mmCIF file of C-alpha atoms in Angstrom:
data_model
loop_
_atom_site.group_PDB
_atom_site.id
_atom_site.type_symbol
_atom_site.label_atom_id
_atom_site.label_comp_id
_atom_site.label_asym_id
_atom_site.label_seq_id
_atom_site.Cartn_x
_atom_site.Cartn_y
_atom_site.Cartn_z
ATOM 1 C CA UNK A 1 87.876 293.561 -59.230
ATOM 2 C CA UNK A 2 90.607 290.801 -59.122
ATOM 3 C CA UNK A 3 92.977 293.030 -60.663
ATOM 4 C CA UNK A 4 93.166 295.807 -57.758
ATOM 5 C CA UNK A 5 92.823 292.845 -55.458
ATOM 6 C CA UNK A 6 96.226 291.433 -56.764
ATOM 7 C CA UNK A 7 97.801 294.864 -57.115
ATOM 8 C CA UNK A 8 97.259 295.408 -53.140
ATOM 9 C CA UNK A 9 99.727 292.609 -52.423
ATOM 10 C CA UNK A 10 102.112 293.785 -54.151
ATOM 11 C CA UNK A 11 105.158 295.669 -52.339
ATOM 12 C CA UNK A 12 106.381 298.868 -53.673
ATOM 13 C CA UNK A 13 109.270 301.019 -53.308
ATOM 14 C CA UNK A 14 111.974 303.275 -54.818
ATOM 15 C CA UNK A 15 115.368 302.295 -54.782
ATOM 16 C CA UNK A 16 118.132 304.223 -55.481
ATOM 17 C CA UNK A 17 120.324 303.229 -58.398
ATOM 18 C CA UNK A 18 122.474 304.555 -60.861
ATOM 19 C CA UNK A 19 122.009 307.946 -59.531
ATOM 20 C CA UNK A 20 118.452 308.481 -59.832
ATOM 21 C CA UNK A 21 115.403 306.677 -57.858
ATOM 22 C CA UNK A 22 113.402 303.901 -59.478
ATOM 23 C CA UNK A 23 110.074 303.299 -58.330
ATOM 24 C CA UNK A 24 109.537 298.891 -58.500
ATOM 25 C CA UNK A 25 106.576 296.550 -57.754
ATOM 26 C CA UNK A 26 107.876 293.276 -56.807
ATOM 27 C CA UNK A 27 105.911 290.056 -55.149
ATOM 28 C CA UNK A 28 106.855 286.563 -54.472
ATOM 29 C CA UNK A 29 110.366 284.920 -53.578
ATOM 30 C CA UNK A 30 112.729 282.816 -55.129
ATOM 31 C CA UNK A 31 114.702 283.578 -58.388
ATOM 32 C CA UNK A 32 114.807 287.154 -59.207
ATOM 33 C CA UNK A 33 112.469 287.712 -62.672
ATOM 34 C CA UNK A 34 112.963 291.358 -63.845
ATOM 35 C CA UNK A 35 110.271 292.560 -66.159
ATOM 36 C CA UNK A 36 110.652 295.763 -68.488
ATOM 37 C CA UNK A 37 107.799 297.459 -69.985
ATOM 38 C CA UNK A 38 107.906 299.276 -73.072
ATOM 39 C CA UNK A 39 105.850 302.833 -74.307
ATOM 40 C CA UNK A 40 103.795 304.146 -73.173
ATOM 41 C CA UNK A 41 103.864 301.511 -70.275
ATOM 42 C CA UNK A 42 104.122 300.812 -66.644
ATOM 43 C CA UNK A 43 105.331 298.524 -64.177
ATOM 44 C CA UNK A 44 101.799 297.799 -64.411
ATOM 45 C CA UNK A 45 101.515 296.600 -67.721
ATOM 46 C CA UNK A 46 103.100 292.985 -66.117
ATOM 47 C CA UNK A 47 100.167 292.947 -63.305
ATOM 48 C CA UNK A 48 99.222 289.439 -64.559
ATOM 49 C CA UNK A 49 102.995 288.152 -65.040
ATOM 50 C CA UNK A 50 103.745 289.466 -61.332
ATOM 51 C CA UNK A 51 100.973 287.546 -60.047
ATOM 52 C CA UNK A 52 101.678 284.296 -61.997
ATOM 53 C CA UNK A 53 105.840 284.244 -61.336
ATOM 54 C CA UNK A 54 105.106 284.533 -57.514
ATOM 55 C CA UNK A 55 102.573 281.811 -57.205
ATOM 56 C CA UNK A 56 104.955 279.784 -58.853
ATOM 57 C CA UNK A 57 108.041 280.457 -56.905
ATOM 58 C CA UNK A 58 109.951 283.581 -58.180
ATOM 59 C CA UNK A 59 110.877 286.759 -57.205
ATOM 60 C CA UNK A 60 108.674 289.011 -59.703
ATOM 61 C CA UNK A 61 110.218 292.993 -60.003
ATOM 62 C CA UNK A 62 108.421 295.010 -62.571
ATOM 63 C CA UNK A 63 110.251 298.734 -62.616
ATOM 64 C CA UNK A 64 108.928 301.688 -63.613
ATOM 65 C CA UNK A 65 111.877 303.037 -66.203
ATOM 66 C CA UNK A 66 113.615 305.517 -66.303
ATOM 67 C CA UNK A 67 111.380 308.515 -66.946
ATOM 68 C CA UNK A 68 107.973 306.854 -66.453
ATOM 69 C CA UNK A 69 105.707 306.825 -63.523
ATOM 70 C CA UNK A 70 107.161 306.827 -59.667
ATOM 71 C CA UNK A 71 110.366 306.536 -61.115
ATOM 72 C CA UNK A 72 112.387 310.047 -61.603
ATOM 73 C CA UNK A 73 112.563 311.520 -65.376
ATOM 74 C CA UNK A 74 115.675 313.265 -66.130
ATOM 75 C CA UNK A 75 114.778 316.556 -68.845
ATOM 76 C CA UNK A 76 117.818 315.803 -71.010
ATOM 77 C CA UNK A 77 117.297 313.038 -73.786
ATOM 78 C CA UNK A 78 120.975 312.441 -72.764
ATOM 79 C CA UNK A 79 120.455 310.875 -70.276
ATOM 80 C CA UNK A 80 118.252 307.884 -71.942
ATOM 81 C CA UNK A 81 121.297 306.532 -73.233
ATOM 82 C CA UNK A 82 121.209 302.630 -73.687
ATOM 83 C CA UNK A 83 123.670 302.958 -71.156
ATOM 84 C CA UNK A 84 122.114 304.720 -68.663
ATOM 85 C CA UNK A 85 118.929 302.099 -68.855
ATOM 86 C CA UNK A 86 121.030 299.459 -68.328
ATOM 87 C CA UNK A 87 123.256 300.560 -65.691
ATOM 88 C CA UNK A 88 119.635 301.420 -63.447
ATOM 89 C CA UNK A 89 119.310 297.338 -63.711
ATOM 90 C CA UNK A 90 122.614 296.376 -62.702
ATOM 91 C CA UNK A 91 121.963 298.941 -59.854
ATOM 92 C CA UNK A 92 118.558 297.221 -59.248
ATOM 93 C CA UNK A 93 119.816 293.280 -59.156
ATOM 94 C CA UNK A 94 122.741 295.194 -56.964
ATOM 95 C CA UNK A 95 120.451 296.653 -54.530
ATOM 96 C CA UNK A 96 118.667 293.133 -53.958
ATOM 97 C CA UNK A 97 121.821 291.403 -53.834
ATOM 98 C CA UNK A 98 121.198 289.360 -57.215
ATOM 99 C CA UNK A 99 124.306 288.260 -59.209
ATOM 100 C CA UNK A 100 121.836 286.972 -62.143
ATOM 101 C CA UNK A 101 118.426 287.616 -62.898
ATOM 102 C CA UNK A 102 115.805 286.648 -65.423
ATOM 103 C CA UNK A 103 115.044 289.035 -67.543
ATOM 104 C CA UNK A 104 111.502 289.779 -69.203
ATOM 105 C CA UNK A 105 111.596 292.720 -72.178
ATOM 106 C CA UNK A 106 108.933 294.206 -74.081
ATOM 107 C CA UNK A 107 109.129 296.804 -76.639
ATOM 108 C CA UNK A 108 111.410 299.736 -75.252
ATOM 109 C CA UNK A 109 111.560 296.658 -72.388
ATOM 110 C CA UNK A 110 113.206 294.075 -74.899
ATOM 111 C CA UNK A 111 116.519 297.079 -76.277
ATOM 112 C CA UNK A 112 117.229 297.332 -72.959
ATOM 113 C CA UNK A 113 117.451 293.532 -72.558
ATOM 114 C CA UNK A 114 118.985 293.112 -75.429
ATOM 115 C CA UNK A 115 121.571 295.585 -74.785
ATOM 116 C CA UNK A 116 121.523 294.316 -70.672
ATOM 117 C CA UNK A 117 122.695 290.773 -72.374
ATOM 118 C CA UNK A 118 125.212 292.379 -74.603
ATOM 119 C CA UNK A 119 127.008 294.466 -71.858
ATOM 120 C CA UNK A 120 126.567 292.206 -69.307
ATOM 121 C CA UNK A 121 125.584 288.717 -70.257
ATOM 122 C CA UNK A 122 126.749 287.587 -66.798
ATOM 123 C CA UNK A 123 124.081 288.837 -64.877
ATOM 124 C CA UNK A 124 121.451 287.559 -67.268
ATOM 125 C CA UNK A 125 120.383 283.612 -66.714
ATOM 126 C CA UNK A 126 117.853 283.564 -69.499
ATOM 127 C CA UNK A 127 115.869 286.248 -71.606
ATOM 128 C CA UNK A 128 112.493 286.294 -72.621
ATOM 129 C CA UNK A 129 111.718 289.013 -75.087
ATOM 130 C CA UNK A 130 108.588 290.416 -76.512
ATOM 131 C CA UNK A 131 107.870 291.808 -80.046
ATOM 132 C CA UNK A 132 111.515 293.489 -80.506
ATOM 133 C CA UNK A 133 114.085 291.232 -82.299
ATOM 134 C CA UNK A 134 118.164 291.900 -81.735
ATOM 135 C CA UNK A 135 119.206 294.520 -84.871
ATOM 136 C CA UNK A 136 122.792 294.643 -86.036
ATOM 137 C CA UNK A 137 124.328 298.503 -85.696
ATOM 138 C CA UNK A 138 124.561 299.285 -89.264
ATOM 139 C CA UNK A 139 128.169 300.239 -89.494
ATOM 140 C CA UNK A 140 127.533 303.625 -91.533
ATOM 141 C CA UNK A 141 124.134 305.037 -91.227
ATOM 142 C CA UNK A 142 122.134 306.726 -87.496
ATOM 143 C CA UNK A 143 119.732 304.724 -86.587
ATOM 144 C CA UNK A 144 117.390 307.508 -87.132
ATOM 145 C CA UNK A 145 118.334 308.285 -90.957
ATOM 146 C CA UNK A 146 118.114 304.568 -91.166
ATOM 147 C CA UNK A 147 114.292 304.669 -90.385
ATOM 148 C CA UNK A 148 113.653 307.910 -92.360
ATOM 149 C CA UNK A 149 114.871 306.023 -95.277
ATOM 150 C CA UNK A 150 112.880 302.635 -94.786
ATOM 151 C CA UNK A 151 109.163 304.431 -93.796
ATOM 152 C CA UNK A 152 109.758 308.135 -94.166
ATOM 153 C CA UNK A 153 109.639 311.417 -92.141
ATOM 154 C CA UNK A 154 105.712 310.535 -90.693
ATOM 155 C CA UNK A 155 106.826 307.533 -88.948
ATOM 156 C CA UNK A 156 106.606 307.500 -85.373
ATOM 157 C CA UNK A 157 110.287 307.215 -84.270
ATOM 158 C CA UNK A 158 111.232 310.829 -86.757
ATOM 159 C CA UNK A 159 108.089 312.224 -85.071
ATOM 160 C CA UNK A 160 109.239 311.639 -81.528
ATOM 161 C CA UNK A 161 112.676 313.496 -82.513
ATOM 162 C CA UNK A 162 111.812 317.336 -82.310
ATOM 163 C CA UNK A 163 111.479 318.067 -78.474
ATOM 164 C CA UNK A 164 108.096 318.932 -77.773
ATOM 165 C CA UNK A 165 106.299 318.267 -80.806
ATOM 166 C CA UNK A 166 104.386 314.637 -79.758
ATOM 167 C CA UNK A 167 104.150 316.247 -75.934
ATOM 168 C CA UNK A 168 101.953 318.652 -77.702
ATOM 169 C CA UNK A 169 99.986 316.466 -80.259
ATOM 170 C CA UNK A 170 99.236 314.197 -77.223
ATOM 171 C CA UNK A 171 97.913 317.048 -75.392
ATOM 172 C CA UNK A 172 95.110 317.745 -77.600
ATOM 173 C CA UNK A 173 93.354 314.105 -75.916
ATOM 174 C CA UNK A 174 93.014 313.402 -72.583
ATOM 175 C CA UNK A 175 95.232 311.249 -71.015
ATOM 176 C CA UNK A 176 92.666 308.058 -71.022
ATOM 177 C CA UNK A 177 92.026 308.155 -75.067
ATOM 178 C CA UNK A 178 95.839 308.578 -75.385
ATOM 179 C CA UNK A 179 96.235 304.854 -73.450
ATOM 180 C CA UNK A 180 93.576 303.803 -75.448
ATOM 181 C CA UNK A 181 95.184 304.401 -78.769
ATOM 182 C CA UNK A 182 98.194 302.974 -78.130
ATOM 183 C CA UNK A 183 97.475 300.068 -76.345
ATOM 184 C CA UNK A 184 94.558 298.992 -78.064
ATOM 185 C CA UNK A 185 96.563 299.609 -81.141
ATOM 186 C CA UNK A 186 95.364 296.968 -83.766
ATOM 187 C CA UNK A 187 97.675 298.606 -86.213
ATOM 188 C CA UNK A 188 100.413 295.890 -88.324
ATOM 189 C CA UNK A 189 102.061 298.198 -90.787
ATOM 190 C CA UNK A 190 105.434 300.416 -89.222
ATOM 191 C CA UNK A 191 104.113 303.200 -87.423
ATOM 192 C CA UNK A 192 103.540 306.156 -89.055
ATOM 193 C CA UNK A 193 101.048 308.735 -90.448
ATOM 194 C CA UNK A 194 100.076 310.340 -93.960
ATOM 195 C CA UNK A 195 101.990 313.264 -94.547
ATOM 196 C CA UNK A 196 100.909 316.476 -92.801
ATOM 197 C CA UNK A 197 99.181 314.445 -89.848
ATOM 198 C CA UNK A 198 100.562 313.918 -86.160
ATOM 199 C CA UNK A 199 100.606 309.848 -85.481
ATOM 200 C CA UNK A 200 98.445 310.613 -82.328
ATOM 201 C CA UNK A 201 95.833 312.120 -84.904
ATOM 202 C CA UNK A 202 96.199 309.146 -87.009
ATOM 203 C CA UNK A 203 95.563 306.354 -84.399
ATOM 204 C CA UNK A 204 92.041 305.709 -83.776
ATOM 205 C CA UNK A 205 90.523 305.862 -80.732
ATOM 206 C CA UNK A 206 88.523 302.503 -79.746
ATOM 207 C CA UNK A 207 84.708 302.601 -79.521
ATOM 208 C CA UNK A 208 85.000 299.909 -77.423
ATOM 209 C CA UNK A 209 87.488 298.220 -74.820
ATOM 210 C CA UNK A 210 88.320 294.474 -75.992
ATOM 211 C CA UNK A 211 87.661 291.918 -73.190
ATOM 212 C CA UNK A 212 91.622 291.786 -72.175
ATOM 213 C CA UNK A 213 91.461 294.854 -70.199
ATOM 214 C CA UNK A 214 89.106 296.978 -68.569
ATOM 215 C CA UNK A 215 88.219 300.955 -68.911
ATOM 216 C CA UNK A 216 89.584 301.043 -65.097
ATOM 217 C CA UNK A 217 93.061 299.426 -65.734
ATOM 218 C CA UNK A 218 93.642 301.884 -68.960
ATOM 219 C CA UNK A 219 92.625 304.840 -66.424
ATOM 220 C CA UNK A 220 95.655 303.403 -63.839
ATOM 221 C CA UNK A 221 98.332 303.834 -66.698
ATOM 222 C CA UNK A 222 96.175 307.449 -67.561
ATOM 223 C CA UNK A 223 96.555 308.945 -64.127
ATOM 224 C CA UNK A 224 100.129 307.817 -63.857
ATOM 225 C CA UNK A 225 100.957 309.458 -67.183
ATOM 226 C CA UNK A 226 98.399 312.786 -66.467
ATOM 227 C CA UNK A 227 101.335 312.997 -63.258
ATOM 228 C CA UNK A 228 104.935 312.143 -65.177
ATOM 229 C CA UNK A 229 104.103 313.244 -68.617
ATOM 230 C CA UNK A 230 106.210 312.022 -71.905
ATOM 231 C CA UNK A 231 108.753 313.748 -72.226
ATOM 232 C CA UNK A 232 110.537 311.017 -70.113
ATOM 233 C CA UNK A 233 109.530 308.348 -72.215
ATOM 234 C CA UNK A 234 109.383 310.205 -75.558
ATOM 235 C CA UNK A 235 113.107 310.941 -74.798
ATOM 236 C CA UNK A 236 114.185 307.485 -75.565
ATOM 237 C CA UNK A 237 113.351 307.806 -79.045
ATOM 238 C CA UNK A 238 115.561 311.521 -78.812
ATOM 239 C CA UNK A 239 118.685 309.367 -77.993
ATOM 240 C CA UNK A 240 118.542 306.727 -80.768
ATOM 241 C CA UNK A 241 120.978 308.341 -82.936
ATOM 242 C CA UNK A 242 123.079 308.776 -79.885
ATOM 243 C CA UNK A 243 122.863 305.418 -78.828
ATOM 244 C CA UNK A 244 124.072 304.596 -82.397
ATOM 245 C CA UNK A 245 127.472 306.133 -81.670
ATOM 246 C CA UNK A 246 127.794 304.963 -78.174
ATOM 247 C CA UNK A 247 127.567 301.403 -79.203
ATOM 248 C CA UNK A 248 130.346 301.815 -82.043
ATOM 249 C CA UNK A 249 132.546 298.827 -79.411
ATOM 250 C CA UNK A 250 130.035 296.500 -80.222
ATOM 251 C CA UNK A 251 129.926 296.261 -83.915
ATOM 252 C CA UNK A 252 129.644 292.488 -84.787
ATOM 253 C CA UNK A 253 129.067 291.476 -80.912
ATOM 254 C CA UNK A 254 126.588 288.126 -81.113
ATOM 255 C CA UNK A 255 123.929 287.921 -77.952
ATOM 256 C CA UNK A 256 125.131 284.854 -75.856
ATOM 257 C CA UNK A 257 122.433 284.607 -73.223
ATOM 258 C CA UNK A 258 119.763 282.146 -73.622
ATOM 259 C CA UNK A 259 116.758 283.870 -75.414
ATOM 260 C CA UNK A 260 113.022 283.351 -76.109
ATOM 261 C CA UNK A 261 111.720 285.501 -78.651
ATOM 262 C CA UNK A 262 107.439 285.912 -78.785
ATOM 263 C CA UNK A 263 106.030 287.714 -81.066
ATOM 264 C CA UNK A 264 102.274 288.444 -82.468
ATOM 265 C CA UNK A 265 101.691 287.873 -85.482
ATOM 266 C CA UNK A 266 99.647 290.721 -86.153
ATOM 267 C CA UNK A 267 102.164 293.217 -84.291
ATOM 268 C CA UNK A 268 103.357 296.431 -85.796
ATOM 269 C CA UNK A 269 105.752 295.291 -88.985
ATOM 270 C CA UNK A 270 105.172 291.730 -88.176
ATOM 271 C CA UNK A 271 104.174 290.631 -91.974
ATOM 272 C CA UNK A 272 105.808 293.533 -93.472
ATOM 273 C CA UNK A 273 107.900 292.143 -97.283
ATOM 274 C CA UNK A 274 111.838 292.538 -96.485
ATOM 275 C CA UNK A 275 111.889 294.667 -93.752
ATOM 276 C CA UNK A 276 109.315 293.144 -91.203
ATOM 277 C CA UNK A 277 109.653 291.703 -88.336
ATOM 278 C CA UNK A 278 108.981 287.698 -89.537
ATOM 279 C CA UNK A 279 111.460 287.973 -92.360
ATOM 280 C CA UNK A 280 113.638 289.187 -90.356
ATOM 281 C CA UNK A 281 113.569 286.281 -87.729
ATOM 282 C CA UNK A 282 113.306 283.913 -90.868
ATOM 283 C CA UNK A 283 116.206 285.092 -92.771
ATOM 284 C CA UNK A 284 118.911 283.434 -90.316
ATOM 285 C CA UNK A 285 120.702 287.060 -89.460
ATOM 286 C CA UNK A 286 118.614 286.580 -86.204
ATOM 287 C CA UNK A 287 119.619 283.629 -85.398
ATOM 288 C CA UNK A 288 123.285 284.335 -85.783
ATOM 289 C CA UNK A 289 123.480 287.338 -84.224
ATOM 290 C CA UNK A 290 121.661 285.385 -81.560
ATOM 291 C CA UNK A 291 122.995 281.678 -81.218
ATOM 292 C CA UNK A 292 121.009 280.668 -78.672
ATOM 293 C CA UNK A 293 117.921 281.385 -79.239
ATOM 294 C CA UNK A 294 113.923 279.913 -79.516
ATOM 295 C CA UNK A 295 111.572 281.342 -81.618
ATOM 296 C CA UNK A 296 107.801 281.600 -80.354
ATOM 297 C CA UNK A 297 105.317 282.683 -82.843
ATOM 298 C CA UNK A 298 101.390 283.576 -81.625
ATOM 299 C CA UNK A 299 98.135 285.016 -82.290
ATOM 300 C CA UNK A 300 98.104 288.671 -81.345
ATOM 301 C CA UNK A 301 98.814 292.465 -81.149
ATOM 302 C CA UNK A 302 101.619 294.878 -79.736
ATOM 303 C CA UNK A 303 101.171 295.081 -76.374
ATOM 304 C CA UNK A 304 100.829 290.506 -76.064
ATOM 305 C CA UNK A 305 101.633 290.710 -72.575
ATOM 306 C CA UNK A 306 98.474 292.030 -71.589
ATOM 307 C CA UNK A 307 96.042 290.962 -74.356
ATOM 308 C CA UNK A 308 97.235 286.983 -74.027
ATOM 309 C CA UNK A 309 98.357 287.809 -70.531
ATOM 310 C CA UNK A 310 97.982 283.795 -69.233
ATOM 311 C CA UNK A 311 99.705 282.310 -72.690
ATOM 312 C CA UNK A 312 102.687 284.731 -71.986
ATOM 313 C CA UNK A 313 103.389 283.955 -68.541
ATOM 314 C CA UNK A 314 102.955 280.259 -69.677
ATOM 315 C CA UNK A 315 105.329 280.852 -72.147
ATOM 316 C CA UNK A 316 107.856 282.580 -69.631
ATOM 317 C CA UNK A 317 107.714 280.100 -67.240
ATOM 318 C CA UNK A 318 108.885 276.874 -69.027
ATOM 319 C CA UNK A 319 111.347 278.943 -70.539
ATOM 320 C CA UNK A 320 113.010 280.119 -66.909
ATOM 321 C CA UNK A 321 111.819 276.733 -65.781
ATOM 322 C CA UNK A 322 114.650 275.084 -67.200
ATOM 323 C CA UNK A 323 117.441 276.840 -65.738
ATOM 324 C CA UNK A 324 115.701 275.918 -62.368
ATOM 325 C CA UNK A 325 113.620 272.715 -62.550
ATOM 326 C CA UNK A 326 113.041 272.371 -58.825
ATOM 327 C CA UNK A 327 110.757 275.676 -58.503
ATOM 328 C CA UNK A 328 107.618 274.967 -57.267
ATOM 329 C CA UNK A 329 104.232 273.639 -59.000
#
């Protein structure tokens, strides 16, 4: 299969940063192009991006996060911090000697790039972010109570709060239809359940796997997760109210990095009235919180990466492309 064939040239290894190790996958040389996955991901989930960057002339890294995968997975959702996720990156473009990197987000992957470019916008050249727009810190509510508010206790972020409670809804599937739910998620309204019923319940499980991935690369992110569990990644969710009073300093802060901003247009929220993700980017709070910044609109899902895997790294690469236009063909 031409997906494990590309996967065996790629060079792994754990590096030590911030304290903990971080398992990456990297190929290629040139600029460094850092790619963050989101839930319930891998460094895997950029095995067509890593391919693509390297043929044409960049360094690709893909980390596993914090808490996913070969990477370690501290027990204490205080230690998922915003903070703490960023500060394993700058220990990452540390360790290979990188003053600025580009920086690829998705999901989970594009608040940590955000918040990368907010802390440190001089070690980003240019971000390209997937599916999550930049949200202001409301200057009076949790994030959390926020979200209650707007879709309720069944959605997925106040399920994911209790410790323990999705680790043992997800545990009633095998690890495969768990990958299968989520990433083949065709879902477009917020996330959430009917009352009385788990999200993991709610999701339905495929009967079939669409042509943009294959039953053997869900089972790769499976056995990775059937090792590391979710308690890692389920604790980012357990430290968004705390991440909401760490960022208090940055009330009002604009994004100054260069930004590309893709989104499906049948993603979770995309469409929803007020509150969704397209009148959100259409309203011109985006844009101002976010000066300078392209908008890129196209047809598909969640997890766009992977389904339009070619289109994305197209789009990625004439975005970086500009910063360096003497990378190779």
């Amino acid at each position: 299969m031409e997906h494990l064939e590309m996967v065996s040239e790629v060079k792994h290894q754990r590096i030590k940063a911030n304290g903990i190790w971080i398992h990456v996958a990297e190929k290629g040389t040139g600029p460094l192009v850092l790619l963050l996955h989101g839930f319930p991901e891998l460094w895997y989930a950029w095995r067509h991006q890593i391919n693509y960057l390297a043929q044409h002339g960049y360094h690709a890294v893909a980390p596993d996060l914090r808490g996913y995968g070969d990477s370690d997975s501290p027990i204490d959702p205080t230690s998922y911090t915003l903070q703490h996720l960023v500060g394993d990156l700058i220990g990452l473009l540390d360790h290979f000697g990188e003053q600025q990197a580009f920086v690829v987000g998705s999901d989970w992957g594009s608040v940590i790039g955000w918040h990368l470019s907010l802390f440190r916008p001089d070690r980003v050249k240019g971000f390209v972010c997937l599916g999550v727009p930049y949200h202001p810190r409301s200057p009076t509510a949790k994030t959390v109570e926020t979200i209650r508010k707007l879709f309720g206790d069944q959605s997925h972020v106040c399920q994911f709060q209790e410790p323990g409670r999705a680790e043992r809804a997800f545990a009633r599937y095998d690890y495969l239809t768990v990958m299968k739910k989520f990433i083949l998620m065709t879902y477009t309204d917020f996330l959430a359940s009917p009352p009385g019923m788990e999200l993991i319940d709610f999701l339905p499980t495929p009967s079939f796997v669409p042509s943009w991935i294959t039953e053997e690369e869900l089972t790769v992110f499976a056995d990775k997760f059937q090792e590391s569990g979710f308690t890692g990644p389920l604790n980012y969710y357990r430290a968004m109210d705390l991440n909401w009073e760490l960022l208090a300093p940055w009330q009002g802060s604009k994004i100054t990095v260069p930004t590309k901003f893709i989104a499906g247009n049948k993603d979770i929220a995309f469409d929803l009235e007020t509150v969704g993700t397209k009148a959100f980017v259409e309203s011109g709070v985006f844009k101002s919180l976010v000066p300078n910044l392209e908008v890129v609109i196209i047809d598909g899902h969640h997890f766009i990466h992977q389904e339009k895997g070619q289109q994305i790294s197209h789009e990625i690469l004439s975005f970086i492309r500009k910063f360096n236009p003497n990378a190779s063909i």
